[in-house]
mmCIF file of C-alpha atoms and ligand atoms in Angstrom:
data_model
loop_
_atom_site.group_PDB
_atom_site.id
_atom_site.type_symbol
_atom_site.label_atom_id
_atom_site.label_comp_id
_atom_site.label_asym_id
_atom_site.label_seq_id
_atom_site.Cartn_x
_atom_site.Cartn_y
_atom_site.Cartn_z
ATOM 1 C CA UNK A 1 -17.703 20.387 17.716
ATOM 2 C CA UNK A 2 -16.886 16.714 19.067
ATOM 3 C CA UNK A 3 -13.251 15.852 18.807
ATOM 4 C CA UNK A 4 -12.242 13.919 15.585
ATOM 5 C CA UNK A 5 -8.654 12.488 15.880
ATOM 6 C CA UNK A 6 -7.919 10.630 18.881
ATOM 7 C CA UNK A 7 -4.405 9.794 18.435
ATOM 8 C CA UNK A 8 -1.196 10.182 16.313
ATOM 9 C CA UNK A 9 -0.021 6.381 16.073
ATOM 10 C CA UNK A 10 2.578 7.349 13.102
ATOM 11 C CA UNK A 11 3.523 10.706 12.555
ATOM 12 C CA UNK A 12 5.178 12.499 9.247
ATOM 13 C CA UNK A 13 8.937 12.225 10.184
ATOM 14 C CA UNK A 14 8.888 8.723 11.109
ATOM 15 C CA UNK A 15 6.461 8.020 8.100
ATOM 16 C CA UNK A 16 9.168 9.941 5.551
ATOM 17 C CA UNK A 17 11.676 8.030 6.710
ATOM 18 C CA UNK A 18 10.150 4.244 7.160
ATOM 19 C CA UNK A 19 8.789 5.208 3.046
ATOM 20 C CA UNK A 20 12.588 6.004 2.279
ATOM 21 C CA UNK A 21 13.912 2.626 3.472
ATOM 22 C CA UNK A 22 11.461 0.546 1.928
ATOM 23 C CA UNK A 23 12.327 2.510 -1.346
ATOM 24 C CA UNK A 24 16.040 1.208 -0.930
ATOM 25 C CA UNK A 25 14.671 -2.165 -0.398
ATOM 26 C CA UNK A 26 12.576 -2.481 -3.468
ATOM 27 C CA UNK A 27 15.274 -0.478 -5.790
ATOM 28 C CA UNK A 28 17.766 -3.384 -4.260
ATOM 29 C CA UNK A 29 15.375 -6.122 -5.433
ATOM 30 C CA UNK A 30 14.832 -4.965 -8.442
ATOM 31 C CA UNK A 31 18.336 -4.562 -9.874
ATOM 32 C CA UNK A 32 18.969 -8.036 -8.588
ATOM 33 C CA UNK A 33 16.056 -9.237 -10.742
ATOM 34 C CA UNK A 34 16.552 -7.176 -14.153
ATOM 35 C CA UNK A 35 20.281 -5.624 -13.560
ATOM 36 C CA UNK A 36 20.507 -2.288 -14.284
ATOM 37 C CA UNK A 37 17.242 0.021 -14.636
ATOM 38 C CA UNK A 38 17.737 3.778 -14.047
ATOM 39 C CA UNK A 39 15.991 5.942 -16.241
ATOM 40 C CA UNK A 40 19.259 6.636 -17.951
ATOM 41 C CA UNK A 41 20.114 3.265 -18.738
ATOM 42 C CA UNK A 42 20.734 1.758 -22.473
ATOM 43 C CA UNK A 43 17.357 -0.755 -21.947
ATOM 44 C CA UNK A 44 13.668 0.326 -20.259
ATOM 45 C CA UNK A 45 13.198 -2.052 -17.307
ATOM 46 C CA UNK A 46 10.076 -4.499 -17.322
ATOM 47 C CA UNK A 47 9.562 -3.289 -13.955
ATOM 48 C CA UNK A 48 5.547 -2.806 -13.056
ATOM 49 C CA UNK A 49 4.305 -1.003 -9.819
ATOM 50 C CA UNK A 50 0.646 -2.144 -9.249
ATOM 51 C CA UNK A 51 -0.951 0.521 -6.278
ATOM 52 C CA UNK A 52 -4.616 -0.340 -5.244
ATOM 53 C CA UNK A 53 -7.148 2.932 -5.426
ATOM 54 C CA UNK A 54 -7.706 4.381 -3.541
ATOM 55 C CA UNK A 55 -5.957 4.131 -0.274
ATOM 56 C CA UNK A 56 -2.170 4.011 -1.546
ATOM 57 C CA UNK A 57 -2.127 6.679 -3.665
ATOM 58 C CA UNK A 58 0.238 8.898 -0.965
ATOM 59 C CA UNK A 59 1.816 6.644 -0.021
ATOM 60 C CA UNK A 60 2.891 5.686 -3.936
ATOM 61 C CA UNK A 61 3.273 9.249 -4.611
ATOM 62 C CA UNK A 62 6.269 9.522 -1.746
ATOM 63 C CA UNK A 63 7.765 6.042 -2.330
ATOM 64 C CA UNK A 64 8.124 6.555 -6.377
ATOM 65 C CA UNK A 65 10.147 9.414 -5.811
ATOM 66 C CA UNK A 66 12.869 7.730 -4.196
ATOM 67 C CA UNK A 67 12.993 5.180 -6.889
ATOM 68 C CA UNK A 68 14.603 6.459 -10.057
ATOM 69 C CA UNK A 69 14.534 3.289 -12.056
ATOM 70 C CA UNK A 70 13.105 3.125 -15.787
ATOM 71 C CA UNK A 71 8.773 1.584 -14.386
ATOM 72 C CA UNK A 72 5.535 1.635 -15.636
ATOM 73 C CA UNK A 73 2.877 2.512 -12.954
ATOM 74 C CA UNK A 74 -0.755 0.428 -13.612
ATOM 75 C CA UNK A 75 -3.274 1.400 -10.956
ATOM 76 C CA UNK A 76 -6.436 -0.664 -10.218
ATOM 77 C CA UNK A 77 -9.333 -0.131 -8.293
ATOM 78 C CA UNK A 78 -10.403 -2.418 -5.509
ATOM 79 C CA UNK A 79 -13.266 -1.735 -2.882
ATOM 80 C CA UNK A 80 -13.564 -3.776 0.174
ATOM 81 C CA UNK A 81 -14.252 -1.121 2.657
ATOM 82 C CA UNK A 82 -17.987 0.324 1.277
ATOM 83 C CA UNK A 83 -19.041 3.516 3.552
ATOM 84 C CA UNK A 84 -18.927 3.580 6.931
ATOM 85 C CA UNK A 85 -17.815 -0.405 7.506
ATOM 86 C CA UNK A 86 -14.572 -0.907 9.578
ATOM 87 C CA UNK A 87 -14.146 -4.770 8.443
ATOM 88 C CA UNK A 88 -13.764 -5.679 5.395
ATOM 89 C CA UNK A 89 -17.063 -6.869 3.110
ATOM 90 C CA UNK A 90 -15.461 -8.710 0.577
ATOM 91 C CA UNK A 91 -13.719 -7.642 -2.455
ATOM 92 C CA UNK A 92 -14.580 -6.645 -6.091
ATOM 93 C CA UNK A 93 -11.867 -5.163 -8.157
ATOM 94 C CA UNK A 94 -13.419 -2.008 -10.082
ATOM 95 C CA UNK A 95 -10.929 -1.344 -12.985
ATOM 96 C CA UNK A 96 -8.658 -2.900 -15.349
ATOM 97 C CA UNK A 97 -5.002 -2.980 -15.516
ATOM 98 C CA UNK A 98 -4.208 -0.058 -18.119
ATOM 99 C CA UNK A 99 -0.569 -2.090 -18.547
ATOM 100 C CA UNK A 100 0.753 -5.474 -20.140
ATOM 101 C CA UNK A 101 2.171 -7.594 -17.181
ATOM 102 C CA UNK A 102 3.672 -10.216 -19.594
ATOM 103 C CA UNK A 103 7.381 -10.654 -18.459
ATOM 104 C CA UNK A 104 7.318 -8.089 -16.093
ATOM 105 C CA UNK A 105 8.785 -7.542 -12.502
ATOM 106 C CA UNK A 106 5.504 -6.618 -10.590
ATOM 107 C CA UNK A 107 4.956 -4.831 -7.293
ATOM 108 C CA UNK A 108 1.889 -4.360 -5.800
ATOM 109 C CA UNK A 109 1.236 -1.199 -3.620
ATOM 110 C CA UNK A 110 -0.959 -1.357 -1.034
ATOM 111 C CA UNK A 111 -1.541 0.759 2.052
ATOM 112 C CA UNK A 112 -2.525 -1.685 4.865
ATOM 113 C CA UNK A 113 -2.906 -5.616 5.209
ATOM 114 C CA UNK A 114 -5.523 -6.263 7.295
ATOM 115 C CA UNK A 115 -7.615 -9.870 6.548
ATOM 116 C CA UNK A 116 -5.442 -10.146 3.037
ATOM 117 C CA UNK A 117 -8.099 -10.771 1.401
ATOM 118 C CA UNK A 118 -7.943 -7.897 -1.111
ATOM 119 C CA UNK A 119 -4.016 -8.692 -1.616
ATOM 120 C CA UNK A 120 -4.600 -12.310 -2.219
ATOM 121 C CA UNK A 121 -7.158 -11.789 -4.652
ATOM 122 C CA UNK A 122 -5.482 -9.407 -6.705
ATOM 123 C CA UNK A 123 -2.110 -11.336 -6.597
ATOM 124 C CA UNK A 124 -4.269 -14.223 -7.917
ATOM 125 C CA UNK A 125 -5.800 -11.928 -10.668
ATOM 126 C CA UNK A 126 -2.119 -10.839 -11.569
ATOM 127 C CA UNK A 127 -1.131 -13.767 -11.796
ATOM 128 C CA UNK A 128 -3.094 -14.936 -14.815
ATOM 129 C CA UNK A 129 -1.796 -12.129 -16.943
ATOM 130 C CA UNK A 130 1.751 -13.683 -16.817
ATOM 131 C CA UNK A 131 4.441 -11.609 -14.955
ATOM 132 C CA UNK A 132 7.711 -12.663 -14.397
ATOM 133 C CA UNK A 133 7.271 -12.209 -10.479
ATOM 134 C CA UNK A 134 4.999 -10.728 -8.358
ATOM 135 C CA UNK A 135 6.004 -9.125 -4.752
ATOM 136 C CA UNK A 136 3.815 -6.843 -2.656
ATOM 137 C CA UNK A 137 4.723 -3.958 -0.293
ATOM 138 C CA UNK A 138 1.836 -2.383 2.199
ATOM 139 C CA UNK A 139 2.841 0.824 4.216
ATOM 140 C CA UNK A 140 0.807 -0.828 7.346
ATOM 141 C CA UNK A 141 0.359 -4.707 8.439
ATOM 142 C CA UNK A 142 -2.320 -4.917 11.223
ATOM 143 C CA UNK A 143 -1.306 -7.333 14.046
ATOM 144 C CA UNK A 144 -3.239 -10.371 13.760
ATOM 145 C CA UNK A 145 -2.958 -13.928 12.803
ATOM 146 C CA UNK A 146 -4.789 -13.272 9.189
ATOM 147 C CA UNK A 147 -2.649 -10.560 8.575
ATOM 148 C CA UNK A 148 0.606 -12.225 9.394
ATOM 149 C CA UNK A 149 -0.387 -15.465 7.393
ATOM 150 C CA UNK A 150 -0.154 -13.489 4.070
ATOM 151 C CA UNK A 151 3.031 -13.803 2.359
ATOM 152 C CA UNK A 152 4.084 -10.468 1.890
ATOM 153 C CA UNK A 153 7.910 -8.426 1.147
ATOM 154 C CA UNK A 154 7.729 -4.875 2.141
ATOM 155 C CA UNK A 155 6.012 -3.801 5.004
ATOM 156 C CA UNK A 156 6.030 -0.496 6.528
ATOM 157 C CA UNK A 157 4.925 -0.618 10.014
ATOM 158 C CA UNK A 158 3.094 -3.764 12.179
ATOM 159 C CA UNK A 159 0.095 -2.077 14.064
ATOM 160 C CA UNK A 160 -2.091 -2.931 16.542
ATOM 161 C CA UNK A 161 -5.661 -4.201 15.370
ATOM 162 C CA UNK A 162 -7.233 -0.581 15.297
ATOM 163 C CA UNK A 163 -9.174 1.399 12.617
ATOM 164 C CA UNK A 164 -6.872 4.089 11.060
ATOM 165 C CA UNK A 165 -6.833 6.815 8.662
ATOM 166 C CA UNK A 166 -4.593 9.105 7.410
ATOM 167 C CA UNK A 167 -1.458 9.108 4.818
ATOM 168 C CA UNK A 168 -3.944 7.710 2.381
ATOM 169 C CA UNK A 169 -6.727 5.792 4.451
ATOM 170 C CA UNK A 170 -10.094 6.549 4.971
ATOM 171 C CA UNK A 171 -12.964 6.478 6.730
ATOM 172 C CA UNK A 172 -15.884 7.115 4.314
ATOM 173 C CA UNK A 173 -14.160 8.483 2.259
ATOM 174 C CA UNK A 174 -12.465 11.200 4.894
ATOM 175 C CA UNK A 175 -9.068 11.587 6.073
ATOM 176 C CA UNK A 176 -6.761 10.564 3.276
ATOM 177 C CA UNK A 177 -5.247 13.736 3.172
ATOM 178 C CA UNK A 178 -3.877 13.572 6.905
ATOM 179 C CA UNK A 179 -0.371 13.823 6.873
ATOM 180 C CA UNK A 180 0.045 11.360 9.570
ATOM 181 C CA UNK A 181 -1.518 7.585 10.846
ATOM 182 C CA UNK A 182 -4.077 8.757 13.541
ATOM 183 C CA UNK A 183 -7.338 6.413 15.097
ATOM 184 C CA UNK A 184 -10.480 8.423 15.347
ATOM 185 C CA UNK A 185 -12.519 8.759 18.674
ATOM 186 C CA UNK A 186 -16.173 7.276 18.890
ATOM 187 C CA UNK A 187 -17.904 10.321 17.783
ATOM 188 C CA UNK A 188 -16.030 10.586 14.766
ATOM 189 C CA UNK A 189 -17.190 7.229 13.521
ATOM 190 C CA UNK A 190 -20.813 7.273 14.879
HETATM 191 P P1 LIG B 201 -8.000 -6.636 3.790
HETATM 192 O O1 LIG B 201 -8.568 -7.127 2.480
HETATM 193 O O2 LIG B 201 -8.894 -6.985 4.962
HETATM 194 O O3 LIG B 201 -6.563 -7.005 4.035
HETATM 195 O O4 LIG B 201 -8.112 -5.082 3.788
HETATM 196 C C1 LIG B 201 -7.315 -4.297 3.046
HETATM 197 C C2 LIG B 201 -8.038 -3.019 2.629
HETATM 198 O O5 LIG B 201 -9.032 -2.615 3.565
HETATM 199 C C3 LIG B 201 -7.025 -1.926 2.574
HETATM 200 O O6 LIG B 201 -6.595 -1.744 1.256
HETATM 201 C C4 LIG B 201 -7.782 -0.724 3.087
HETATM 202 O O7 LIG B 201 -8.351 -0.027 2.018
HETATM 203 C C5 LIG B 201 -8.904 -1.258 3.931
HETATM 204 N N1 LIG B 201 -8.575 -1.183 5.382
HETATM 205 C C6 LIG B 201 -8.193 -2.203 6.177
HETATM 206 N N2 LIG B 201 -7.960 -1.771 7.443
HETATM 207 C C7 LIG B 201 -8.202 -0.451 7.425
HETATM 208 C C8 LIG B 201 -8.086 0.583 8.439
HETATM 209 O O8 LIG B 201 -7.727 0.374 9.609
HETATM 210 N N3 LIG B 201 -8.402 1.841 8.020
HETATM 211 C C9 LIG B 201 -8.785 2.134 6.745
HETATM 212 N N4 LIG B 201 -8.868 1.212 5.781
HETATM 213 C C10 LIG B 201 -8.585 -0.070 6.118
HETATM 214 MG MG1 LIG B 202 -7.380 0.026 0.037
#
């Protein structure tokens, strides 16, 4: 059996941790921009979290549960990586938004910027459907000039320009469920 993972570049602890903080950051943001939303308070917040299919649902899964605020939660599809490629082909957006933006605080969830392509064309999208702001968070920024060119607020980690998976990512459709950022070796992506 050839060798799969090459190497850990992120593992769970540091993961947890980085996911905690950025929790604090958005919960901070949020109360400055609609006041008071816990899930106890007198008013429901018009607070919005926007994660992408299918890559950010882990990472959405930890982060949500250090936010107790009073949010809605409107996933959308959005394919850029068909198969087997390892650079982005372009990208449709393969589901409607199940929620009303109108007036709402929105947040969109993604796991990694890479060319921004996919963020900047579904901030544009969001955009026409009237929310009262839009940020976005990624768990992973890769290191390049395209990357850092896209406005962004939250960002987990700044990477090196290497293929991942793990924590949510794939590679044809394999991996997501590794607990921790690793790169594959050449064998597993033959
Ligand atoms: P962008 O449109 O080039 O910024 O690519 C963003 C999307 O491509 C992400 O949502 C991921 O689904 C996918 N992607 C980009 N880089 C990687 C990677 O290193 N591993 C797995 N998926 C990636
Ligand atoms: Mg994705």
């Amino acid at each position: 059996m050839a060798k799969r993972i090459d190497r850990v570049l992120i593992n769970r602890r540091t993961i947890a941790d980085r996911v905690e903080e950025i929790a604090h950051e958005i919960a901070d943001d949020i109360r400055r921009e609609v006041g008071d939303a816990r899930v106890d308070a007198a008013e429901p917040a018009d607070v919005t979290l926007v994660p992408l299919l299918t890559g950010s649902v882990i990472f959405l899964a930890d982060l949500i549960r250090h936010l107790p605020l009073m949010m809605r939660i409107g996933m959308i599809g959005v394919s850029s990586y068909p198969g087997k490629a390892t650079r982005s082909r372009g990208v449709s957006i393969t589901s409607a938004l199940p929620v009303d933006l109108t007036g709402h605080h929105v947040t969109i969830i993604d796991d990694i910027l890479d060319s921004g392509r996919t963020i900047t064309a579904v901030r544009a999208e969001l955009e026409k459907l009237n929310p009262a702001s839009i940020k976005v968070c990624v768990l992973l920024r890769k290191k390049t000039p395209q990357a850092r060119a896209i406005p962004v607020d939250y960002v987990g980690f700044d990477i090196d320009d290497e293929f991942v998976v793990g924590y949510g990512l794939d590679y044809d459709g394999y991996y997501r469920n590794l607990p921790e950022v690793v790169t594959l070796t050449e064998e597993a992506m033959a």
